[in-house]
Short mmCIF file of C-alpha atoms in Angstrom, two decimals:
data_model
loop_
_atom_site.label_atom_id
_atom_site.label_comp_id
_atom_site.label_asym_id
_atom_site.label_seq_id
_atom_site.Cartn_x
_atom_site.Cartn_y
_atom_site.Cartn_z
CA UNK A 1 -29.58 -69.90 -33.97
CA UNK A 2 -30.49 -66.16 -34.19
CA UNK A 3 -29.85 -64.04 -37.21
CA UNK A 4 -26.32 -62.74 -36.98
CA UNK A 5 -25.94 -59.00 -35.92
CA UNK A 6 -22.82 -57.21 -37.89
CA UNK A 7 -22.24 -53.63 -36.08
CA UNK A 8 -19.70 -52.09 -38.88
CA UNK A 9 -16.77 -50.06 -36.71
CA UNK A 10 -16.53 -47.36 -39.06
CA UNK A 11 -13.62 -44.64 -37.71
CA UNK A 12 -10.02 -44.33 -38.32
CA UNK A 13 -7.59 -47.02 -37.03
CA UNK A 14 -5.27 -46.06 -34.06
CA UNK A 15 -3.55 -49.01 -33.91
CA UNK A 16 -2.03 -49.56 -37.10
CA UNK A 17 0.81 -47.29 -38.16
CA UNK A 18 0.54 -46.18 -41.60
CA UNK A 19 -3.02 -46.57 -42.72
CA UNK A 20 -4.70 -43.39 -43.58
CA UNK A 21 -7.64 -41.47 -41.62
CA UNK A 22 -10.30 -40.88 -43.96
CA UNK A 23 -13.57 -40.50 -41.96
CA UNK A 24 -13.63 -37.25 -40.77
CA UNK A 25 -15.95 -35.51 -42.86
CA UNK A 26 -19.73 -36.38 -42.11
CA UNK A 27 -20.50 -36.82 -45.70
CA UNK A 28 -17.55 -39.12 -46.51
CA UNK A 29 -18.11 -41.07 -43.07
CA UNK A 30 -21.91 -41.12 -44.08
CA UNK A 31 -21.58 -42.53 -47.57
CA UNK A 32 -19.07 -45.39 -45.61
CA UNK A 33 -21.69 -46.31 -43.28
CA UNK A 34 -24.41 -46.54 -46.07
CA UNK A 35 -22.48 -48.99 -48.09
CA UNK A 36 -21.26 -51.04 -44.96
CA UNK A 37 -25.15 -50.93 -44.28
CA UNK A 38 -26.26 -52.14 -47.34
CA UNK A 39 -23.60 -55.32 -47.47
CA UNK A 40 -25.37 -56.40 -43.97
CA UNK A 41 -24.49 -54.31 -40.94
CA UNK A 42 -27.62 -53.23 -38.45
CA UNK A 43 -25.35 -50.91 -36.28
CA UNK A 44 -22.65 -48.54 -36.93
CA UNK A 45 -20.10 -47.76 -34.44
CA UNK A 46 -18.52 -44.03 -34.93
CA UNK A 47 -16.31 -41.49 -33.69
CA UNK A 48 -15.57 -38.07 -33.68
CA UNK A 49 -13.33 -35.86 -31.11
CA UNK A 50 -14.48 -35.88 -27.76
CA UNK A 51 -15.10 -32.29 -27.38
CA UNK A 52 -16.75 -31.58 -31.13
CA UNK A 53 -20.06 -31.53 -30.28
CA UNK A 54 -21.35 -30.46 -33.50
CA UNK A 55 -19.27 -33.57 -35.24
CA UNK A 56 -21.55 -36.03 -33.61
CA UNK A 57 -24.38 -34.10 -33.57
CA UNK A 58 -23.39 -33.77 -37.93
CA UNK A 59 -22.19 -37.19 -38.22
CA UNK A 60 -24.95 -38.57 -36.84
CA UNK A 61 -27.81 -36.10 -38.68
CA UNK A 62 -25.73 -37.41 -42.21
CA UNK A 63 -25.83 -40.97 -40.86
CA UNK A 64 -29.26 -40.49 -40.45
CA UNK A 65 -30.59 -39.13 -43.62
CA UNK A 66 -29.04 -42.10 -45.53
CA UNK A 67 -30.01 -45.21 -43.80
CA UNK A 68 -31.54 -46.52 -41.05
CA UNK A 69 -28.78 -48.17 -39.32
CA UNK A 70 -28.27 -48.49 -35.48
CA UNK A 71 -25.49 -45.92 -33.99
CA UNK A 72 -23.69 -46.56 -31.27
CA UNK A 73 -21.32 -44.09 -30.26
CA UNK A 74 -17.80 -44.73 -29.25
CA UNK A 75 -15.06 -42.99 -27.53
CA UNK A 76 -16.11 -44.47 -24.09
CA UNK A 77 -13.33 -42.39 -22.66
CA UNK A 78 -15.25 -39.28 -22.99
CA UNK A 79 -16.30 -38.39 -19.25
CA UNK A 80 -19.40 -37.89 -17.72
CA UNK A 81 -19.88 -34.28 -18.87
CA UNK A 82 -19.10 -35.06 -22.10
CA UNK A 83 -21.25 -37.71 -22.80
CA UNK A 84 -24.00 -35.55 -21.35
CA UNK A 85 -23.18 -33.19 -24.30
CA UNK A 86 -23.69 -35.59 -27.17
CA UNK A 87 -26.47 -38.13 -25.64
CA UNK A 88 -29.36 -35.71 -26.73
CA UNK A 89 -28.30 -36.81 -30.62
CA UNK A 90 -29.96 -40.19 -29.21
CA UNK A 91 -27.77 -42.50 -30.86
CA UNK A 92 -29.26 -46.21 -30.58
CA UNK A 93 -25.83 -47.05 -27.88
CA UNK A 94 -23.45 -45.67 -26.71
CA UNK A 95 -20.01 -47.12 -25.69
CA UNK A 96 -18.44 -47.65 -21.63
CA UNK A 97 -15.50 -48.20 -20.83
CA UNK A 98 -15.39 -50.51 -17.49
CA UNK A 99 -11.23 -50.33 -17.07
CA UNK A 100 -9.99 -48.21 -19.97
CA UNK A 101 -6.89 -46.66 -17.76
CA UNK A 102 -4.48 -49.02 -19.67
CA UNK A 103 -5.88 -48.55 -23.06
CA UNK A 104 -2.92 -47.80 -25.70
CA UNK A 105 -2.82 -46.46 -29.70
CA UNK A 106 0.14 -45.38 -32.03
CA UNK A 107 1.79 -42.72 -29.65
CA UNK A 108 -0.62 -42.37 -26.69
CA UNK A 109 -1.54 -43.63 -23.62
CA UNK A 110 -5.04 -43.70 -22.41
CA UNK A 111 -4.99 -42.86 -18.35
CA UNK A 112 -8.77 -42.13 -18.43
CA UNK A 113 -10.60 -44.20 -15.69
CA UNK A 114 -14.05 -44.32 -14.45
CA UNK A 115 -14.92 -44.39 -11.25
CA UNK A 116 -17.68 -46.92 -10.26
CA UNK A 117 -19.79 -43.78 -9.07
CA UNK A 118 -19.26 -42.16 -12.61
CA UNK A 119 -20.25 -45.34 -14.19
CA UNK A 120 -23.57 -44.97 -12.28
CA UNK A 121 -23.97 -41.86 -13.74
CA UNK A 122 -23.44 -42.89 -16.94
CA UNK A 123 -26.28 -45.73 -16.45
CA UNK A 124 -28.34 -43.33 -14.98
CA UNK A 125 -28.12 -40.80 -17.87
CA UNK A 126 -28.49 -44.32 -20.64
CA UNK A 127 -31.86 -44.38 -18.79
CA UNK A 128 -33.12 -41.03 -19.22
CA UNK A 129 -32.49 -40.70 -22.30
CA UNK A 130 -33.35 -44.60 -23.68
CA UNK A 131 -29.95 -45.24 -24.84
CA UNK A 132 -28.58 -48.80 -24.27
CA UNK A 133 -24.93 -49.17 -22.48
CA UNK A 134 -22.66 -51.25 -24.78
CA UNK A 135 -20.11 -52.27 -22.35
CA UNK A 136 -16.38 -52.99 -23.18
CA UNK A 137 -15.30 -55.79 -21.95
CA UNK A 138 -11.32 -56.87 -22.22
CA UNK A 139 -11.12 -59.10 -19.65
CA UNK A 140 -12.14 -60.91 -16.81
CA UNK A 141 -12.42 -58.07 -14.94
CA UNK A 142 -14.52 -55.79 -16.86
CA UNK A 143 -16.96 -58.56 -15.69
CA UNK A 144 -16.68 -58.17 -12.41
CA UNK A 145 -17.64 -54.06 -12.83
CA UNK A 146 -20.54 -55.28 -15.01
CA UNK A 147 -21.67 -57.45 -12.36
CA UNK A 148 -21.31 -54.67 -9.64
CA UNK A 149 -23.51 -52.85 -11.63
CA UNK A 150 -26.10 -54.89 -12.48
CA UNK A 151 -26.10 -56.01 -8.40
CA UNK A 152 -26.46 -52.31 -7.71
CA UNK A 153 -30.03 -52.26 -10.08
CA UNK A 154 -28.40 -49.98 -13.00
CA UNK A 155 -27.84 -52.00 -15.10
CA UNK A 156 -30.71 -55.17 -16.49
CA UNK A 157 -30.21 -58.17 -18.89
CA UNK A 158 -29.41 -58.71 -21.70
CA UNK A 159 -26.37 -57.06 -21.05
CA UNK A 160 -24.42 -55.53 -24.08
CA UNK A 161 -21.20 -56.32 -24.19
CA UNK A 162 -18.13 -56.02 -26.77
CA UNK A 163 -15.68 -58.66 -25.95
CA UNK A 164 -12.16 -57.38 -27.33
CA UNK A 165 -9.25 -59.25 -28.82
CA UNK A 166 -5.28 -58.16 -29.11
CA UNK A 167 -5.89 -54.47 -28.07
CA UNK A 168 -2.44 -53.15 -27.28
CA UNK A 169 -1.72 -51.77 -23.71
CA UNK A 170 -2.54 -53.72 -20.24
CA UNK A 171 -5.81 -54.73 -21.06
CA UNK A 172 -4.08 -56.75 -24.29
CA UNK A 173 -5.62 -60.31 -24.46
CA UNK A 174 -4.27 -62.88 -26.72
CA UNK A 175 -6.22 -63.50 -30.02
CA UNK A 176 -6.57 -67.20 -29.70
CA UNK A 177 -9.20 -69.40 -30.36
CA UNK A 178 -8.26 -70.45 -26.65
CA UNK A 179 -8.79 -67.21 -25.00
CA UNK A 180 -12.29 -67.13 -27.13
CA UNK A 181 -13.34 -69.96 -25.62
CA UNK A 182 -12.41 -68.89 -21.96
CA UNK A 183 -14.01 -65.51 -21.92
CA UNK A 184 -17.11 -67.02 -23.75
CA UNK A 185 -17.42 -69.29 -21.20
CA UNK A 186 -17.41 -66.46 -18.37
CA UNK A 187 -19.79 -64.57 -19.36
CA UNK A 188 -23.20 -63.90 -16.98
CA UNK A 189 -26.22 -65.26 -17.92
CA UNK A 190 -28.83 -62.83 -19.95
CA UNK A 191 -24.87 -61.68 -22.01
CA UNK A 192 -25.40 -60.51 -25.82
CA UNK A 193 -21.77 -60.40 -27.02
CA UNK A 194 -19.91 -58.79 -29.86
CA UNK A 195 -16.33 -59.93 -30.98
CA UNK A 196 -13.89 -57.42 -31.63
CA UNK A 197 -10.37 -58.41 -33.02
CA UNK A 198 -7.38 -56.52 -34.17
CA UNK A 199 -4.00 -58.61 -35.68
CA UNK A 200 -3.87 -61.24 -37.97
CA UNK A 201 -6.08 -64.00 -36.42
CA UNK A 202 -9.25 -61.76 -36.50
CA UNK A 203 -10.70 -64.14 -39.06
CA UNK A 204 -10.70 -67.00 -37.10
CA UNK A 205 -12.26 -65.37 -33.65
CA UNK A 206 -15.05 -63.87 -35.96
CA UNK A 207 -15.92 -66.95 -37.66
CA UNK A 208 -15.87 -68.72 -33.96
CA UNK A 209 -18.27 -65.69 -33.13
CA UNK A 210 -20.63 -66.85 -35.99
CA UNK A 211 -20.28 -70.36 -35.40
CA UNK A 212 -21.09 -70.11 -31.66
CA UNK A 213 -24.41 -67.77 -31.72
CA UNK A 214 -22.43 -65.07 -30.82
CA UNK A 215 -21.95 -61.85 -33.19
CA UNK A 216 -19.29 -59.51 -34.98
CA UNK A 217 -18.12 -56.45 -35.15
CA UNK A 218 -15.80 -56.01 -37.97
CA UNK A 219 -14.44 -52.55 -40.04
CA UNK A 220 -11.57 -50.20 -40.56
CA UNK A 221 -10.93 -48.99 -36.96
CA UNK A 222 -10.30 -52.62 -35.19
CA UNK A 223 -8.27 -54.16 -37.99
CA UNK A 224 -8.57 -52.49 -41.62
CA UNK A 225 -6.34 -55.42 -43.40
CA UNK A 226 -8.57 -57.85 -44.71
CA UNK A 227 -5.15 -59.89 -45.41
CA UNK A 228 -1.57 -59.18 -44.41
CA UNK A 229 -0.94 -55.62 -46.57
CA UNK A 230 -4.31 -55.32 -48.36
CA UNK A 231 -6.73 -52.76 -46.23
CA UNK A 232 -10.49 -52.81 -47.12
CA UNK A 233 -13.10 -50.39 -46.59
CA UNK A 234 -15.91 -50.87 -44.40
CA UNK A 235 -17.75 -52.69 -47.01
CA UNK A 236 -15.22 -54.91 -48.04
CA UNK A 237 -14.94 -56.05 -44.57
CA UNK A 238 -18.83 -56.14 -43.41
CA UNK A 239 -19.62 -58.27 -46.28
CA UNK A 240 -16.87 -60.91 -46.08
CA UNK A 241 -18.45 -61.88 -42.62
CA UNK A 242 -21.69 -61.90 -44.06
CA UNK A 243 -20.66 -64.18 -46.62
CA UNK A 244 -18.84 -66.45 -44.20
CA UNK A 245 -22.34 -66.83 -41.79
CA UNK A 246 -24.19 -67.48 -45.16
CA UNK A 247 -21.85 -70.14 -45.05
CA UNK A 248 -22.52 -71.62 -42.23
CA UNK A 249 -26.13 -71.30 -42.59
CA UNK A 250 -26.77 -68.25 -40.52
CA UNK A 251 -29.01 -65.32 -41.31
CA UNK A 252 -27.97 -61.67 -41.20
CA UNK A 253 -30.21 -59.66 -38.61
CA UNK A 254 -31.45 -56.29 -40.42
CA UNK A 255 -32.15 -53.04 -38.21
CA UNK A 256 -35.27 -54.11 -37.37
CA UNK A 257 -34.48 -57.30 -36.49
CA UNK A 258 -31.33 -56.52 -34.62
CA UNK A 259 -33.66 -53.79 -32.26
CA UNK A 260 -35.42 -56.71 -31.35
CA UNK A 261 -32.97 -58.94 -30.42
CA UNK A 262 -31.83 -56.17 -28.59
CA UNK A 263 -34.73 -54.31 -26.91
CA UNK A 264 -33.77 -50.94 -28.42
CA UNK A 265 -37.12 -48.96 -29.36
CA UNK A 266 -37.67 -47.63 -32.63
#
């Protein structure tokens, strides 16, 4: 089984009431990333507002200058214009949304959706600039916009996918071991998958992940608590699931290794 490949989601939670934002500040968000880094994760998944160009362009600079960790940027609501702003930072990935229109957090609604002729775009501009599409993928039907694209030439194996679990909104999919097993099973050949969980059962869908060749994403913006009321930092949570896949025999992929599972240049 390949080395397992942690990408540390390290931004502020919107899903869960109460827990602080802390990771606003390039230096703070930096030093987060370094540690999660060091305790095992090859990528690091960040966020800044969609229209502060000179936050990602400073986040990523201070990302940068302390480790050599993958990037991928998310916010894959950000439209076409906007992502044309901050893809000259050339972060490793960058995050798309397939069928974000029913995406919810604390308070909001997320009506943003792409149309299949902006998501060419969005290939198109991955292309020119070597940046690899890490695609969202909720449901079922995400699939069938992955597969559109990759029928229309845009888009090439091994597709890059983050498979998410107990999201709120209408994309919500139940956190069950049962559910795993259904969308693993669905997924096109040439697939590299992530899992993504928020609630209480993340444990047990990341461990699955590990168990089943797949890989993790783990950290403070899908679910901070590392148990019911005790929130961890980034750290905390990326190496918990590397000690878990040590486990179960399973090496932990470093940067390196992880842009060659991957196909990302150096």
């Amino acid at each position: 089984m390949e080395k397992l490949i942690i990408t540390n989601c390290a931004a502020d939670t919107s899903m869960h009431e109460g827990v602080p934002a802390t990771l606003g500040d390039s230096n703070v968000l930096a030093t987060e990333v370094a540690k999660g880094h060091a305790a095992g994760a090859a990528i690091a998944h960040i966020h800044a507002p969609p229209t502060d160009y000179d936050a990602w362009a400073n986040h990523t600079k201070a990302i940068r200058d302390k480790c050599d960790v993958m990037i991928q940027y998310g916010i894959s609501t950000q439209n076409v214009e906007q992502r044309k702003a901050v893809i000259g930072n050339r972060p490793e990935k960058i995050s798309v949304a397939l069928c974000a229109q029913n995406l919810c957090f604390i308070g909001r609604d997320l009506m943003m959706t792409h149309s299949r002729e902006e998501l060419a775009e969005l290939m198109r501009m991955c292309d020119d600039n070597g940046v690899k599409p890490e695609f969202e993928v909720f449901g079922l039907g995400e699939l069938w916009m992955l597969n559109d694209l990759a029928d229309k030439g845009l888009v090439k194996p091994p597709f890059l996918m983050t498979i998410f679990f107990g999201r709120p909104g209408g994309s919500w999919t139940p956190a069950t071991a049962q559910e795993f097993i259904h969308r693993t099973n669905e997924l096109p050949e040439g697939s590299f998958y992530v899992t993504s969980v928020t609630g209480p059962s993340h444990l047990l869908l990341e461990s699955m992940a590990v168990m089943s060749g797949g890989h993790v994403r783990v950290g403070t913006e899908d679910e901070p608590y590392l148990s019911p009321g005790v929130v961890g930092d980034n750290e905390a949570h990326v190496a918990r699931i590397a000690r878990i896949a040590g486990e179960f025999g399973r090496g932990i992929a470093s940067p390196a290794e992880a842009r060659a599972t991957l196909k990302i240049p150096g």
